[in-house]
PDB file of C-alpha atoms in Angstrom:
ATOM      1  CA  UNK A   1      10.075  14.477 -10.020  1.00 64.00           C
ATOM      2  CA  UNK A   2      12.335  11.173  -9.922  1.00 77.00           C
ATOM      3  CA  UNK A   3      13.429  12.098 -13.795  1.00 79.00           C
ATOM      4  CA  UNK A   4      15.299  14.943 -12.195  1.00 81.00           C
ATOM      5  CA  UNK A   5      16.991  13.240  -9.697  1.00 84.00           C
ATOM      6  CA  UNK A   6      20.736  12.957  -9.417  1.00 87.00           C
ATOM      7  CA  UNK A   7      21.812   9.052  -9.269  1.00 88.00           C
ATOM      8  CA  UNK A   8      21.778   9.317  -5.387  1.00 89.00           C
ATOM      9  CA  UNK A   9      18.829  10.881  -4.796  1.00 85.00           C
ATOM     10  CA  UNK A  10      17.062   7.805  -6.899  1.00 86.00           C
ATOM     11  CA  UNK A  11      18.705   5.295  -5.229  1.00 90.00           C
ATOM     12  CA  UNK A  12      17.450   7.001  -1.670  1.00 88.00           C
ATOM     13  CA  UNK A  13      13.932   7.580  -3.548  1.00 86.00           C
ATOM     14  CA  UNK A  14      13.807   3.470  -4.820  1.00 90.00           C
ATOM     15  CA  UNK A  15      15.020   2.901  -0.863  1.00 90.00           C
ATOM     16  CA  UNK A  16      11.513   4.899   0.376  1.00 87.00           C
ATOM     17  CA  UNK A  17       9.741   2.961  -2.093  1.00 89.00           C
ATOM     18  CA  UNK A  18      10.963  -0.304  -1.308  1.00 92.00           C
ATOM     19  CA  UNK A  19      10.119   0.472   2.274  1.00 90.00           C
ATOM     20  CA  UNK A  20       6.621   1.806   1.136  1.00 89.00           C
ATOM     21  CA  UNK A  21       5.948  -1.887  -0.815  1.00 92.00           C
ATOM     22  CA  UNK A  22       6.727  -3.593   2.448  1.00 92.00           C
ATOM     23  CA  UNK A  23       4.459  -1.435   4.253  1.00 92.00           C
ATOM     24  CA  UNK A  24       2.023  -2.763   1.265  1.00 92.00           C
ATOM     25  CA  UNK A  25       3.221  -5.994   2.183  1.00 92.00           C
ATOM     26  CA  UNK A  26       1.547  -5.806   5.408  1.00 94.00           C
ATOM     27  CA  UNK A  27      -1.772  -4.431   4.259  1.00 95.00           C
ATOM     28  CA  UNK A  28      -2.221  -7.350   2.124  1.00 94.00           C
ATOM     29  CA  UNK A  29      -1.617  -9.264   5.198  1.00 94.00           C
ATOM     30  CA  UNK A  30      -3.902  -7.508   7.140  1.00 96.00           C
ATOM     31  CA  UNK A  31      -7.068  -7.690   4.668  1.00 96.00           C
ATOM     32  CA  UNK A  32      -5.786 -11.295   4.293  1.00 95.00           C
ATOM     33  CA  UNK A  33      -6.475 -11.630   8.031  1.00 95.00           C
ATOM     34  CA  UNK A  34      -9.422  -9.632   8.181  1.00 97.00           C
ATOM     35  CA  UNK A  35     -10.955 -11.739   5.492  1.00 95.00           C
ATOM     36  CA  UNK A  36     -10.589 -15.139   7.078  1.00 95.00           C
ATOM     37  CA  UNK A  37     -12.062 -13.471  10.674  1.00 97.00           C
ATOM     38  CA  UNK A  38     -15.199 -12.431   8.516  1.00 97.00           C
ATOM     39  CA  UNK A  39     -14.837  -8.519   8.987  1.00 98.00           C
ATOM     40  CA  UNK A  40     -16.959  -6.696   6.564  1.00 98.00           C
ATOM     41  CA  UNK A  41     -15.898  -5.438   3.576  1.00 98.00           C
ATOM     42  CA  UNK A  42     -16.111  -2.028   5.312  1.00 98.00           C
ATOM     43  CA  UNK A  43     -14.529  -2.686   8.015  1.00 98.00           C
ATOM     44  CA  UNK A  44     -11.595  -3.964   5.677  1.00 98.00           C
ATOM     45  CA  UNK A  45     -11.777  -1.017   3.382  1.00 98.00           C
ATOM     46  CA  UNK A  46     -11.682   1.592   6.200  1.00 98.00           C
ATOM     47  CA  UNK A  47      -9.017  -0.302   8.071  1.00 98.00           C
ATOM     48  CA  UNK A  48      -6.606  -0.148   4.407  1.00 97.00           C
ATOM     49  CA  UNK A  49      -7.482   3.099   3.820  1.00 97.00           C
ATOM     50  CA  UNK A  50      -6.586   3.971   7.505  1.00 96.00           C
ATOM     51  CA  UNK A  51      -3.228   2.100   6.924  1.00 96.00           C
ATOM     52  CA  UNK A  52      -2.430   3.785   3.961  1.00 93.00           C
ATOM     53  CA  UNK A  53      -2.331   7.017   5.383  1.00 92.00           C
ATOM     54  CA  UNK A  54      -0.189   5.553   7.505  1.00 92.00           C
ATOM     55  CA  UNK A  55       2.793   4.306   5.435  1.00 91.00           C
ATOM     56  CA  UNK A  56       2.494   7.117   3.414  1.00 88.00           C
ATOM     57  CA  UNK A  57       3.287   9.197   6.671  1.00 86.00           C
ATOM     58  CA  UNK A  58       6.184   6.477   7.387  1.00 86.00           C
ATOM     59  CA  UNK A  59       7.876   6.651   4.213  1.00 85.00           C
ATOM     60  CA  UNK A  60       7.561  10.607   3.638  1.00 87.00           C
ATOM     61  CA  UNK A  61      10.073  10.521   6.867  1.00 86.00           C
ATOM     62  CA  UNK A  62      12.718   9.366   4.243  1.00 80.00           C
ATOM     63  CA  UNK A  63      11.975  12.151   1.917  1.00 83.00           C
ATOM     64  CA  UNK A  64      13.335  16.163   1.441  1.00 86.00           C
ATOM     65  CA  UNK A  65      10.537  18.616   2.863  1.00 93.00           C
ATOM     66  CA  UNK A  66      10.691  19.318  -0.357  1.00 91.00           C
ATOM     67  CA  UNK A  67       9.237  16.447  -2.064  1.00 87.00           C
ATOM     68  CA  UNK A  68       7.047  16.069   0.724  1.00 93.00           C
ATOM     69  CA  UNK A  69       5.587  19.802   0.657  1.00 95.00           C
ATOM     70  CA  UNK A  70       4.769  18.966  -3.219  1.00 94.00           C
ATOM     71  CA  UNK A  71       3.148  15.563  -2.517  1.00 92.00           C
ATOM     72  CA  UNK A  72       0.946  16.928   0.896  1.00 95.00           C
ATOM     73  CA  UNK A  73      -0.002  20.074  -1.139  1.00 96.00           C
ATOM     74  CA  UNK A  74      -1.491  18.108  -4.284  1.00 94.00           C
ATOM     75  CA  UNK A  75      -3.551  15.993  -2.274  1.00 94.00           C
ATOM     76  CA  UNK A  76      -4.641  18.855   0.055  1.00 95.00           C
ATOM     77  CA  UNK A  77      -6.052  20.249  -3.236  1.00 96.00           C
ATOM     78  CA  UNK A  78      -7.580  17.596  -4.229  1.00 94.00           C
ATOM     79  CA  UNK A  79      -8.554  15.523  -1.399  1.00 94.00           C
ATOM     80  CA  UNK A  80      -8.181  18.320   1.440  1.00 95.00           C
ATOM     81  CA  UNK A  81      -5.777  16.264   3.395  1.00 92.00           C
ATOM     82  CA  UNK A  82      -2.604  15.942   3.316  1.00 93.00           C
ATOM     83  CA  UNK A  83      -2.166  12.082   3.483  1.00 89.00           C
ATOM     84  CA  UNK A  84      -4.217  12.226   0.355  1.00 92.00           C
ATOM     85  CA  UNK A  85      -8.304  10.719   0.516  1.00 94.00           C
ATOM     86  CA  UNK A  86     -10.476   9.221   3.404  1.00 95.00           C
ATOM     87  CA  UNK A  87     -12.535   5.935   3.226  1.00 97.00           C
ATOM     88  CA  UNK A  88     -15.587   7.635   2.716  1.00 97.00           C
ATOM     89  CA  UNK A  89     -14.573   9.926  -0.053  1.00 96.00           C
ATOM     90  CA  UNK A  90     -12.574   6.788  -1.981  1.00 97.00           C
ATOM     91  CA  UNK A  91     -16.177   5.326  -1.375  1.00 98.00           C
ATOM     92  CA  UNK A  92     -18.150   7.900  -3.444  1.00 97.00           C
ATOM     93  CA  UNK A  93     -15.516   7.123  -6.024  1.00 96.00           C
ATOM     94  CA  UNK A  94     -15.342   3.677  -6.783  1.00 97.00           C
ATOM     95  CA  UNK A  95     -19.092   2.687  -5.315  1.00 97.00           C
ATOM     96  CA  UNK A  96     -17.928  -0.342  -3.632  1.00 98.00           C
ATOM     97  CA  UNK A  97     -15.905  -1.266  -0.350  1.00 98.00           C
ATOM     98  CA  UNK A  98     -13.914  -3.831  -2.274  1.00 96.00           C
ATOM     99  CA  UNK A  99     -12.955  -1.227  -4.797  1.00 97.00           C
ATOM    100  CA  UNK A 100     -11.391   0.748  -1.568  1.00 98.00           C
ATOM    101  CA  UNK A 101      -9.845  -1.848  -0.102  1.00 96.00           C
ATOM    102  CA  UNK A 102      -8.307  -2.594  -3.793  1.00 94.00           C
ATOM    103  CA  UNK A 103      -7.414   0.742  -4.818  1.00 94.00           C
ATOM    104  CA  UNK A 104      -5.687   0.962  -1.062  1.00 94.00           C
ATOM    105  CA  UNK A 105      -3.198  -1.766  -1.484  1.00 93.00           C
ATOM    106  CA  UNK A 106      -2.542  -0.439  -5.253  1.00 91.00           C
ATOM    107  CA  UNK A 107       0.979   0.396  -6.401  1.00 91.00           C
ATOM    108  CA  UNK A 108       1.667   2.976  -8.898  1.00 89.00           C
ATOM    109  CA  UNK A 109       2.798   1.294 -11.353  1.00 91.00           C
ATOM    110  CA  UNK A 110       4.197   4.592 -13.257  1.00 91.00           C
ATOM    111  CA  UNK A 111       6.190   5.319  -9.666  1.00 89.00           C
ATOM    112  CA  UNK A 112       7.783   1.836  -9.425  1.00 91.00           C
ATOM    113  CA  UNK A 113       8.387   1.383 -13.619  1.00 91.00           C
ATOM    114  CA  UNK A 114      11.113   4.690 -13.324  1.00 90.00           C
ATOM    115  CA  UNK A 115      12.388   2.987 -10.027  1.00 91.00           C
ATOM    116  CA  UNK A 116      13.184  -0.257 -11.673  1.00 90.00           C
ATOM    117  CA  UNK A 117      10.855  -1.695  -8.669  1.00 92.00           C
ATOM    118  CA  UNK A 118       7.409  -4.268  -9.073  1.00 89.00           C
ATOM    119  CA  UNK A 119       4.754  -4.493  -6.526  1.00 88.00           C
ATOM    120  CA  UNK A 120       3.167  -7.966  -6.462  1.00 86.00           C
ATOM    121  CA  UNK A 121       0.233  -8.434  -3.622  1.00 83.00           C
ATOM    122  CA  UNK A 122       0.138 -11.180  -1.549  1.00 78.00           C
ATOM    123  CA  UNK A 123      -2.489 -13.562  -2.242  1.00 77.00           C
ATOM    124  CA  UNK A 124      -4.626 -14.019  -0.056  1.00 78.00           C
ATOM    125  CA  UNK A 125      -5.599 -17.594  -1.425  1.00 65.00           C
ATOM    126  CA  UNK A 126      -4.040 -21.168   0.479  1.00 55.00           C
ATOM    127  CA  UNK A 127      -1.796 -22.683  -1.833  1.00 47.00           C
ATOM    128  CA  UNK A 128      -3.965 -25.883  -3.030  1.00 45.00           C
ATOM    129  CA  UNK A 129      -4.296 -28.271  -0.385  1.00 44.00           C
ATOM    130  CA  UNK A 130      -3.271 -26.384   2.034  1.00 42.00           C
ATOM    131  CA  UNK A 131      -6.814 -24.781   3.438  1.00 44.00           C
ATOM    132  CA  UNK A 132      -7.363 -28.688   5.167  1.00 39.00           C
ATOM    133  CA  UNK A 133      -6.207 -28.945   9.067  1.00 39.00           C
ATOM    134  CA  UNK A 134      -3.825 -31.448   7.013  1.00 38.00           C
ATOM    135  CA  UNK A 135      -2.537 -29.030   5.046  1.00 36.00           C
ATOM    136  CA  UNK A 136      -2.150 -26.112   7.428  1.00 37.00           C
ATOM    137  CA  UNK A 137      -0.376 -28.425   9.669  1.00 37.00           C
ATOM    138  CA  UNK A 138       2.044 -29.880   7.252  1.00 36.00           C
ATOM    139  CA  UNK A 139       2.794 -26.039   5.966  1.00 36.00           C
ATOM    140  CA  UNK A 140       3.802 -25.005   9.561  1.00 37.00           C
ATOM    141  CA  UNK A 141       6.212 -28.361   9.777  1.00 36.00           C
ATOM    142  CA  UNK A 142       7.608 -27.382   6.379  1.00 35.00           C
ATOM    143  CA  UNK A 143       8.423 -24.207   7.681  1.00 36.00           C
ATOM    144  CA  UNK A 144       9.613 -24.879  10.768  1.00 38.00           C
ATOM    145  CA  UNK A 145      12.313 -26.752   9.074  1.00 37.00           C
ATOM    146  CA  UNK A 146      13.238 -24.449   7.169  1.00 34.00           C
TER     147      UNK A 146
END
């Protein structure tokens, strides 16, 4: 689909992807978040997946009908929704609510390669030192000054 595209209709296409990564961008924080409030990991898992489906809906608004009517119709044959699968059916996939919540936040990597683009998730790890009171305190000066 994006080897066919004229030079304007990638650089709309690599816009709607960039868009989608920062949508990404806010899952990871999300789990992040989730993580530290000790949700469980299927709480987490159906709260990506739910997510997904979301920017996914938000970033087909930048597409032609056309690309969206090929996208919604693939995954109504194979996942019999539009938006592509549920929680529960990436569940019986992968056996594991951590392999949801991963393959939710996942890129593909085929997708971003032909746009020039790279996602990389935000870690959900404190940089080193920084998970003390100490720490946490002298990140939020650091940024304040900034």
């Amino acid at each position: 689909m994006i080897r066919g595209e004229t030079p304007q209709q990638r650089r709309e296409s690599r816009e709607t992807r960039m868009r989608y990564h920062a949508l990404l961008g806010e899952m990871d924080r999300t789990e992040c978040e989730m993580r530290a409030r000790g949700y469980t990991e299927e709480e987490i898992a159906r709260r990506l997946v739910a997510m997904r489906n979301e920017a996914k809906d938000i970033t087909r608004a930048g597409m032609s009908p056309e690309q969206v009517a090929k996208l919604e119709e693939r995954n109504r044959e194979k996942y019999g929704n539009p938006l592509g699968p549920t929680a529960d059916q990436l569940y019986a996939k992968y056996g594991s609510w951590k392999a949801v919540s991963d393959a939710a936040t996942r890129s593909s990597r085929a997708v971003d390669t032909e746009l020039g683009l790279e996602y990389r998730p935000c870690p959900c790890e404190p940089e080193q030192g920084t998970d003390t009171p100490a720490g946490i305190a002298g990140n939020a000066a650091a940024a304040e000054a900034h």
